[in-house]
Coordinates of C-alpha atoms and ligand atoms in Angstrom, one line a residue:
M1 CA 4.0 23.4 -6.1
T2 CA 0.2 23.6 -5.3
S3 CA -0.4 22.8 -2.3
L4 CA -4.5 21.2 -1.6
C5 CA -6.4 20.6 1.7
S6 CA -8.9 17.7 2.1
R7 CA -11.5 18.5 4.5
P8 CA -14.3 16.3 5.8
A9 CA -16.6 15.6 2.9
E10 CA -20.1 15.5 2.6
A11 CA -21.9 12.0 2.0
L12 CA -20.2 10.9 -1.8
K13 CA -23.3 10.3 -4.3
G14 CA -23.0 9.9 -7.8
D15 CA -22.7 7.9 -10.9
I16 CA -19.4 8.2 -12.7
S17 CA -16.9 7.2 -15.3
I18 CA -13.3 6.6 -14.7
P19 CA -10.4 8.0 -17.1
G20 CA -8.8 5.0 -19.2
D21 CA -6.6 2.5 -17.8
K22 CA -3.2 3.6 -17.6
S23 CA -1.6 0.5 -18.5
I24 CA -3.8 -0.3 -21.3
S25 CA -3.4 3.2 -22.9
H26 CA 0.6 2.8 -23.1
R27 CA 0.2 -0.5 -24.9
A28 CA -2.4 0.6 -27.3
L29 CA -0.1 3.6 -28.4
I30 CA 3.0 1.5 -28.5
L31 CA 1.6 -1.4 -30.5
G32 CA -0.6 1.1 -32.7
A33 CA 2.8 2.2 -33.7
S34 CA 4.5 -0.8 -34.4
A35 CA 1.9 -1.9 -36.3
V36 CA 0.9 -1.5 -40.1
G37 CA -1.9 1.1 -40.8
E38 CA -4.1 3.1 -38.3
T39 CA -4.8 2.1 -35.1
R40 CA -8.1 4.1 -33.6
I41 CA -7.8 4.5 -29.8
S42 CA -11.1 5.8 -27.8
G43 CA -10.9 6.2 -24.3
L44 CA -7.4 6.6 -24.3
L45 CA -5.9 8.2 -20.7
E46 CA -4.8 11.5 -21.3
G47 CA -2.8 11.6 -18.3
E48 CA 0.9 12.9 -18.4
D49 CA 2.4 9.4 -18.4
V50 CA 0.4 8.4 -21.3
L51 CA 1.4 11.4 -23.3
A52 CA 5.2 10.8 -22.7
T53 CA 4.6 7.9 -24.5
A54 CA 2.6 9.5 -27.2
A55 CA 5.9 12.0 -27.7
A56 CA 8.3 9.4 -27.3
L57 CA 6.7 7.5 -30.5
R58 CA 6.4 10.7 -32.5
C59 CA 10.1 11.0 -31.9
L60 CA 10.5 7.5 -33.1
G61 CA 8.7 8.3 -36.4
A62 CA 5.3 7.2 -35.7
G63 CA 1.8 9.7 -36.4
V64 CA 0.1 9.8 -33.2
E65 CA -2.9 12.5 -33.0
R66 CA -5.9 13.4 -31.2
G67 CA -9.2 13.9 -33.2
D68 CA -11.3 16.6 -32.3
D69 CA -13.8 13.9 -31.0
G70 CA -11.4 12.6 -28.5
V71 CA -10.3 9.5 -30.4
W72 CA -6.5 9.1 -30.9
H73 CA -5.2 8.1 -34.4
V74 CA -1.9 6.4 -34.5
H75 CA -0.3 5.8 -37.7
G76 CA 2.1 2.9 -37.3
R77 CA 5.6 2.0 -38.8
G78 CA 5.2 -1.4 -39.0
V79 CA 7.3 -3.9 -36.9
G80 CA 11.1 -3.0 -36.8
G81 CA 10.2 0.4 -38.9
F82 CA 10.9 3.1 -36.0
D83 CA 13.7 5.9 -36.8
E84 CA 16.4 6.8 -34.9
P85 CA 15.3 9.6 -32.5
A86 CA 16.7 12.9 -33.1
T87 CA 16.2 13.8 -29.4
V88 CA 16.3 12.7 -25.7
L89 CA 13.1 10.7 -25.2
E90 CA 11.6 12.4 -22.1
M91 CA 9.5 9.9 -19.9
G92 CA 8.6 12.5 -17.0
N93 CA 7.2 10.4 -14.2
S94 CA 6.3 7.4 -16.0
G95 CA 8.1 3.8 -15.3
T96 CA 6.0 2.1 -17.7
A97 CA 6.8 4.4 -20.6
A98 CA 10.4 4.3 -19.8
R99 CA 10.6 0.4 -19.6
L100 CA 8.4 -0.5 -22.2
L101 CA 10.0 1.7 -25.1
I102 CA 13.4 0.9 -24.0
G103 CA 12.3 -2.8 -24.5
M104 CA 10.9 -1.9 -27.7
V105 CA 14.1 0.3 -29.3
A106 CA 16.4 -2.5 -27.7
S107 CA 16.0 -4.6 -30.7
H108 CA 16.3 -1.8 -33.2
P109 CA 19.7 -1.0 -35.0
F110 CA 20.2 2.6 -33.6
T111 CA 20.9 4.6 -30.4
S112 CA 18.3 6.2 -28.2
F113 CA 18.2 8.2 -25.0
F114 CA 15.9 8.1 -22.1
T115 CA 15.5 10.5 -19.1
G116 CA 12.7 11.5 -16.6
D117 CA 12.0 13.5 -13.5
A118 CA 13.7 13.4 -10.4
S119 CA 11.3 10.2 -9.4
L120 CA 11.8 8.1 -12.3
R121 CA 15.6 8.9 -12.2
A122 CA 15.9 7.2 -9.0
R123 CA 14.1 4.1 -9.9
P124 CA 15.8 0.5 -11.0
M125 CA 16.4 -0.3 -14.5
K126 CA 18.9 -2.8 -14.2
R127 CA 15.7 -5.1 -13.9
I128 CA 15.4 -4.4 -18.2
I129 CA 18.7 -4.0 -18.6
E130 CA 19.8 -7.5 -17.7
P131 CA 17.6 -9.3 -20.0
L132 CA 17.6 -6.4 -22.9
A133 CA 21.5 -7.1 -23.0
K134 CA 21.1 -11.0 -23.5
I135 CA 18.8 -9.9 -26.3
G136 CA 22.3 -8.0 -27.9
A137 CA 21.3 -4.2 -26.9
D138 CA 24.2 -2.3 -25.3
F139 CA 23.3 0.2 -22.6
R140 CA 25.1 3.2 -20.8
A141 CA 23.1 3.9 -17.6
H142 CA 23.4 6.4 -14.7
Q143 CA 25.0 5.0 -11.4
G144 CA 23.3 2.1 -10.3
G145 CA 21.8 1.3 -13.6
R146 CA 19.5 4.2 -13.4
L147 CA 18.0 7.0 -16.0
P148 CA 19.9 9.1 -17.9
L149 CA 20.4 6.0 -20.1
A150 CA 21.6 5.6 -23.8
V151 CA 20.3 2.1 -25.5
A152 CA 22.4 1.0 -28.7
G153 CA 19.8 -1.5 -29.8
A154 CA 20.8 -4.9 -31.1
R155 CA 21.7 -5.0 -34.8
A156 CA 21.0 -9.0 -34.5
P157 CA 18.6 -9.5 -31.7
I158 CA 18.8 -12.8 -30.3
P159 CA 15.7 -14.6 -29.2
I160 CA 15.8 -15.3 -25.2
T161 CA 14.2 -17.2 -22.6
Y162 CA 13.9 -15.4 -19.4
A163 CA 13.1 -15.8 -15.9
L164 CA 11.7 -12.9 -14.2
P165 CA 13.5 -12.6 -10.8
V166 CA 10.7 -9.6 -9.6
A167 CA 7.2 -10.1 -10.4
S168 CA 7.0 -7.2 -12.9
A169 CA 4.6 -6.8 -15.6
Q170 CA 6.9 -4.0 -17.0
V171 CA 10.0 -6.2 -17.4
K172 CA 7.8 -8.9 -19.3
S173 CA 6.5 -6.5 -21.4
A174 CA 9.6 -4.6 -22.1
I175 CA 11.3 -8.3 -23.0
L176 CA 8.0 -9.2 -25.5
L177 CA 8.4 -5.6 -26.8
A178 CA 11.7 -6.2 -27.9
G179 CA 10.8 -10.0 -29.1
L180 CA 8.7 -8.2 -31.9
N181 CA 11.8 -7.2 -33.8
T182 CA 13.3 -10.3 -32.9
P183 CA 13.5 -13.7 -34.8
G184 CA 12.1 -16.6 -33.4
L185 CA 10.3 -17.5 -30.0
T186 CA 11.0 -14.7 -27.1
T187 CA 9.9 -16.5 -23.9
V188 CA 9.2 -15.0 -20.3
V189 CA 8.7 -17.2 -17.7
E190 CA 7.0 -15.6 -14.4
A191 CA 6.9 -17.1 -11.0
Q192 CA 3.7 -15.3 -10.0
P193 CA 1.5 -14.0 -13.0
T194 CA 1.3 -10.1 -13.3
R195 CA -1.1 -8.1 -15.2
D196 CA -1.4 -9.9 -18.8
H197 CA -2.5 -6.5 -20.8
S198 CA 0.9 -6.9 -23.1
E199 CA -0.3 -10.3 -24.0
L200 CA -3.9 -9.7 -24.2
M201 CA -3.2 -6.5 -26.5
L202 CA -0.1 -8.5 -28.6
R203 CA -2.9 -10.8 -29.6
H204 CA -5.5 -8.4 -30.4
F205 CA -3.3 -6.8 -32.9
G206 CA -2.8 -10.5 -34.8
A207 CA 0.6 -11.6 -32.9
E208 CA 1.2 -15.3 -31.7
V209 CA 1.3 -15.1 -28.1
T210 CA 1.1 -18.6 -26.3
V211 CA 0.4 -18.9 -22.6
E212 CA 1.3 -22.2 -20.5
T213 CA 0.6 -22.6 -16.7
A214 CA 4.3 -23.2 -14.9
P215 CA 4.5 -25.0 -11.9
R216 CA 2.9 -23.5 -8.6
G217 CA 1.0 -21.2 -10.7
G218 CA 3.5 -19.4 -12.5
R219 CA 3.3 -18.7 -16.5
V220 CA 5.4 -19.2 -19.5
I221 CA 4.7 -16.6 -22.2
S222 CA 6.1 -16.9 -25.5
L223 CA 5.7 -14.4 -28.6
A224 CA 6.6 -15.4 -32.2
G225 CA 9.1 -12.5 -33.7
H226 CA 8.3 -10.6 -36.5
P227 CA 4.6 -10.9 -36.6
E228 CA 2.4 -8.9 -39.2
I229 CA 0.4 -6.9 -37.2
A230 CA -2.4 -4.6 -38.3
G231 CA -3.8 -1.6 -37.0
Q232 CA -6.8 -2.1 -35.0
D233 CA -9.8 -0.1 -32.9
I234 CA -9.2 0.0 -29.3
V235 CA -11.8 0.8 -26.6
V236 CA -9.9 1.8 -23.1
P237 CA -11.6 0.4 -20.2
G238 CA -11.9 2.6 -17.0
D239 CA -8.6 2.4 -14.8
P240 CA -9.0 -0.1 -11.5
S241 CA -6.4 1.6 -10.0
S242 CA -7.8 5.0 -10.6
A243 CA -11.4 3.5 -9.8
A244 CA -9.8 2.7 -6.3
F245 CA -9.9 5.9 -4.9
P246 CA -13.4 6.8 -5.2
L247 CA -14.5 3.4 -4.3
V248 CA -12.5 3.5 -1.1
A249 CA -13.8 7.2 -0.4
A250 CA -17.4 6.2 -0.7
L251 CA -16.7 2.9 1.8
V252 CA -15.2 5.3 4.4
V253 CA -17.1 8.6 4.2
A254 CA -20.7 8.0 6.0
D255 CA -23.7 7.6 3.7
S256 CA -22.1 7.5 0.4
R257 CA -23.4 5.3 -2.4
L258 CA -21.6 5.7 -5.8
T259 CA -21.8 3.9 -9.4
L260 CA -18.6 3.6 -11.3
R261 CA -19.3 2.5 -15.1
R262 CA -17.2 0.3 -17.4
V263 CA -14.3 -0.2 -14.9
G264 CA -11.7 -2.5 -15.8
V265 CA -11.9 -5.9 -13.8
N266 CA -9.2 -8.1 -15.1
P267 CA -8.3 -10.7 -12.6
L268 CA -4.7 -10.0 -12.9
R269 CA -5.9 -6.3 -11.4
A270 CA -8.8 -7.1 -9.0
G271 CA -7.0 -7.8 -5.5
L272 CA -8.1 -4.6 -4.0
L273 CA -11.9 -5.7 -4.7
D274 CA -11.1 -9.1 -2.9
C275 CA -9.6 -7.2 0.0
L276 CA -12.6 -4.8 0.2
R277 CA -14.9 -7.7 0.1
E278 CA -13.0 -9.5 2.9
M279 CA -13.5 -6.2 4.9
G280 CA -16.9 -6.4 4.6
A281 CA -17.5 -3.9 1.8
G282 CA -20.9 -3.5 0.2
L283 CA -19.7 -3.7 -3.2
T284 CA -21.6 -5.3 -6.2
M285 CA -20.5 -5.9 -10.0
S286 CA -23.1 -5.8 -12.8
E287 CA -23.0 -5.5 -16.5
A288 CA -19.9 -7.6 -16.7
R289 CA -18.8 -7.6 -20.6
R290 CA -15.8 -7.5 -22.7
V291 CA -14.2 -4.4 -24.4
G292 CA -11.1 -4.7 -26.9
G293 CA -10.5 -8.1 -25.0
E294 CA -10.4 -6.9 -21.6
P295 CA -13.2 -7.5 -19.1
V296 CA -15.4 -4.5 -17.7
A297 CA -18.3 -4.1 -15.4
D298 CA -20.1 -1.5 -13.3
L299 CA -19.4 -1.4 -9.7
S300 CA -21.8 0.0 -7.1
I301 CA -20.6 0.5 -3.5
E302 CA -21.7 2.1 -0.4
A303 CA -20.7 3.2 2.7
G304 CA -20.3 0.8 5.9
P305 CA -18.3 -0.6 8.6
L306 CA -15.2 -2.0 7.9
K307 CA -12.9 -4.8 9.2
G308 CA -9.4 -5.4 9.4
V309 CA -8.0 -8.0 6.3
D310 CA -4.7 -10.1 6.1
V311 CA -3.5 -9.6 2.6
P312 CA -1.3 -12.4 1.5
A313 CA 1.8 -11.9 -0.5
S314 CA 0.7 -14.0 -3.2
R315 CA -2.0 -11.1 -3.7
A316 CA 0.7 -8.3 -4.3
P317 CA 0.8 -8.3 -8.1
T318 CA -2.6 -8.0 -8.6
M319 CA -2.8 -4.9 -6.7
I320 CA 0.3 -3.5 -6.3
D321 CA -0.6 0.3 -7.0
E322 CA -3.6 -0.2 -4.8
Y323 CA -1.7 -0.4 -1.1
P324 CA -1.7 3.3 -0.7
I325 CA -5.5 3.3 -0.6
L326 CA -5.9 0.0 1.0
A327 CA -4.0 1.3 4.0
V328 CA -6.8 4.6 4.1
A329 CA -9.5 1.7 4.5
A330 CA -7.5 -0.1 7.0
A331 CA -6.8 3.0 9.1
C332 CA -10.7 3.1 9.3
A333 CA -11.5 -0.3 9.7
E334 CA -12.0 -1.9 13.1
G335 CA -9.0 -4.1 14.1
V336 CA -5.6 -5.0 12.4
S337 CA -4.6 -5.4 8.8
R338 CA -1.8 -7.0 7.6
M339 CA 0.0 -6.7 4.3
H340 CA 2.8 -8.7 3.3
G341 CA 5.0 -8.9 0.1
L342 CA 5.2 -5.4 -0.4
G343 CA 9.0 -4.8 -1.2
E344 CA 8.2 -3.6 -4.6
L345 CA 6.6 -0.6 -3.1
R346 CA 10.0 0.8 -2.0
V347 CA 10.8 1.3 -5.8
K348 CA 7.8 2.9 -6.8
E349 CA 7.3 6.5 -7.9
S350 CA 8.4 7.0 -4.3
D351 CA 9.4 4.6 -1.5
R352 CA 5.7 4.0 -1.4
L353 CA 6.1 1.6 2.1
S354 CA 7.6 4.4 4.0
A355 CA 5.5 7.1 2.3
I356 CA 1.9 5.2 3.4
A357 CA 3.4 4.8 6.9
E358 CA 4.7 8.1 7.8
G359 CA 1.4 9.8 6.3
L360 CA -1.0 7.5 8.8
V361 CA 1.2 8.0 11.8
R362 CA 1.2 11.9 10.9
A363 CA -2.9 11.5 10.8
G364 CA -2.7 9.5 14.2
V365 CA -3.0 6.2 13.0
K366 CA -1.1 3.3 14.7
V367 CA 1.1 1.7 11.8
E368 CA 4.2 -0.9 11.9
T369 CA 6.2 -1.6 9.1
D370 CA 9.3 -3.8 8.2
A371 CA 11.4 -4.7 5.0
D372 CA 8.2 -5.6 3.2
S373 CA 5.1 -5.6 5.3
L374 CA 2.6 -3.3 6.6
I375 CA 0.5 -3.7 9.6
V376 CA -2.3 -0.9 10.4
H377 CA -3.9 -0.8 13.5
G378 CA -7.6 0.4 12.6
G379 CA -9.8 2.3 14.9
G380 CA -13.2 1.5 13.7
R381 CA -13.6 5.4 13.3
P382 CA -12.6 8.3 11.5
P383 CA -8.7 8.6 11.9
P384 CA -7.8 12.3 13.8
G385 CA -6.2 13.7 10.6
G386 CA -4.8 17.4 11.1
C387 CA -1.7 17.0 9.3
T388 CA 0.1 17.8 6.1
I389 CA 1.6 15.0 3.8
E390 CA 4.5 15.0 1.4
T391 CA 3.7 13.4 -1.9
N392 CA 7.4 13.2 -3.0
L393 CA 6.2 13.1 -7.1
D394 CA 4.2 10.3 -6.5
H395 CA 0.3 10.5 -7.5
R396 CA -0.9 7.6 -5.6
I397 CA 0.3 8.9 -2.5
A398 CA -1.5 12.4 -3.4
M399 CA -5.0 11.0 -3.7
A400 CA -4.7 8.4 -0.8
S401 CA -4.1 11.1 1.1
L402 CA -6.9 13.4 0.1
V403 CA -9.2 10.5 0.5
L404 CA -7.8 10.1 4.1
G405 CA -8.8 13.9 4.6
M406 CA -12.2 13.2 3.4
T407 CA -12.8 10.9 6.1
S408 CA -10.4 12.1 9.1
K409 CA -12.0 14.4 12.0
E410 CA -9.5 17.5 10.9
P411 CA -8.3 18.1 7.3
V412 CA -5.4 16.7 5.7
V413 CA -2.8 18.7 3.7
I414 CA -0.8 17.7 0.6
D415 CA 2.3 19.9 -0.3
D416 CA 2.3 18.9 -3.9
A417 CA -0.9 18.1 -5.9
G418 CA 0.9 18.3 -9.2
P419 CA 1.4 14.5 -9.7
I420 CA -2.1 13.5 -9.9
D421 CA -2.5 14.6 -13.7
T422 CA 0.2 11.7 -14.5
S423 CA -2.6 9.2 -14.1
F424 CA -6.1 11.1 -13.2
P425 CA -6.4 14.3 -14.6
G426 CA -9.7 15.9 -13.3
F427 CA -9.3 13.7 -10.0
V428 CA -10.1 16.8 -8.0
A429 CA -12.9 18.2 -9.8
L430 CA -14.7 14.8 -9.9
M431 CA -14.6 14.0 -6.1
N432 CA -15.9 17.5 -5.3
D433 CA -18.7 17.0 -7.5
L434 CA -19.3 13.8 -5.8
G435 CA -19.6 15.7 -2.2
A436 CA -15.5 15.9 -1.2
R437 CA -14.1 19.2 -0.1
I438 CA -10.9 19.9 -1.7
G439 CA -9.5 23.0 -2.1
A440 CA -7.0 25.8 -1.4
V441 CA -5.1 25.8 2.0
A442 CA -6.7 28.3 4.3
P443 CA -4.0 31.3 4.5
Ligands
S3P501 C1 2.8 -1.7 -14.8 C2 3.3 -2.3 -13.7 C3 3.4 -2.3 -12.3 C4 2.3 -1.4 -12.0 C5 2.5 0.2 -12.6 C6 1.9 -0.2 -14.4 C7 2.5 -1.7 -16.3 O1 4.8 -2.0 -12.2 O2 3.1 -0.6 -10.7 O3 1.7 1.6 -12.0 O4 1.7 -1.1 -16.4 O5 3.1 -2.5 -16.5 P1 5.7 -3.3 -12.5 O6 5.4 -4.2 -13.4 O7 7.1 -2.8 -12.1 O8 5.3 -3.9 -11.2

């Protein structure tokens, strides 16, 4: 385990690009592997999570290679064309890789085995087992419906209509991907809209996807099975969930000013930007455009005073990965911030609701939690800091804690920086180039 110490930072200044979007990178590889012909992907996130997906797709028979110019080439098998994998598929830390690929193989007539690291093996898989069993797949899972897991894919997959019991883009995507090799219409009903990268990319590849608005703002998404999908050129936008860390760091470290280029601003991922604006952040968006069907923009931000914010539960799906870093902004803001509807944070890479609260308390911030809410009492000034925070195989807890150290009076140490490479390789070097002081713990 590599521990790191984040000391109070200099003003952060610079003009940067953010690594590719993790969600979109997984989907580009998976759909490229399911299409006929070659898919070329530029800007693919080369983090461990996405590399786990690439390795698994190779085991399923697709060609997945990185060119010397950084462009990834995927030679697809066509819908329904995967081979039975000869080895256990190792998903590392990635819930997205595991759930999307289990969905994909659930409608293939062979058996696959999945496992992952200690964090992933603790995460719930019943949420995908239940709908995929209705399609006809058969599962053997570890206690409580967890990895390791074996899936015998359906020989004659049945199209289903499924109402999501939790707001989860991973569950929605697992069902839609199973629907690719299923005859007829596969339909997912979501009460609260979740990130729609799968729908957008399925269409980009030529599949027929319809989206209707359901009562009270929900969505009904249908995919016509057995589409003829052909290889595409894809440009992956910068990941808004990664951009969130330098954005908030620039807000809370005095005199900072940053520009972040070509960041994804899909409205179903943009809840953090709404919160930061409501807190009074000096945030501007320019050069709004589309790349590969996804909206992107340049974001400029400068440090300034923040006030507390009330974040309604309805916003949670649009910023589900951003609560650890929003909580750091809230700790520096003047006044109380209240965040509701956070039950899903308990089943992320770690129990993030507890991890956020515990980290902030150690750094001297007053925090309250219940089953699914977080209340942060901001002091309107840098928190005391001077603590060690355990990252528990959770990349976002690691990065949020390092940002906390940049703005605290005393340094913040994290026990394990390793998980950062799952989603944001180069994070520490990038932040240090901008003015952060992250380095080894003094002996
Ligand atoms: C993701 C969906 C979200 C998110 C995860 C990536 C995706 O999970 O937390 O980091 O790519 O679909 P849920 O769908 O389980 O909320």
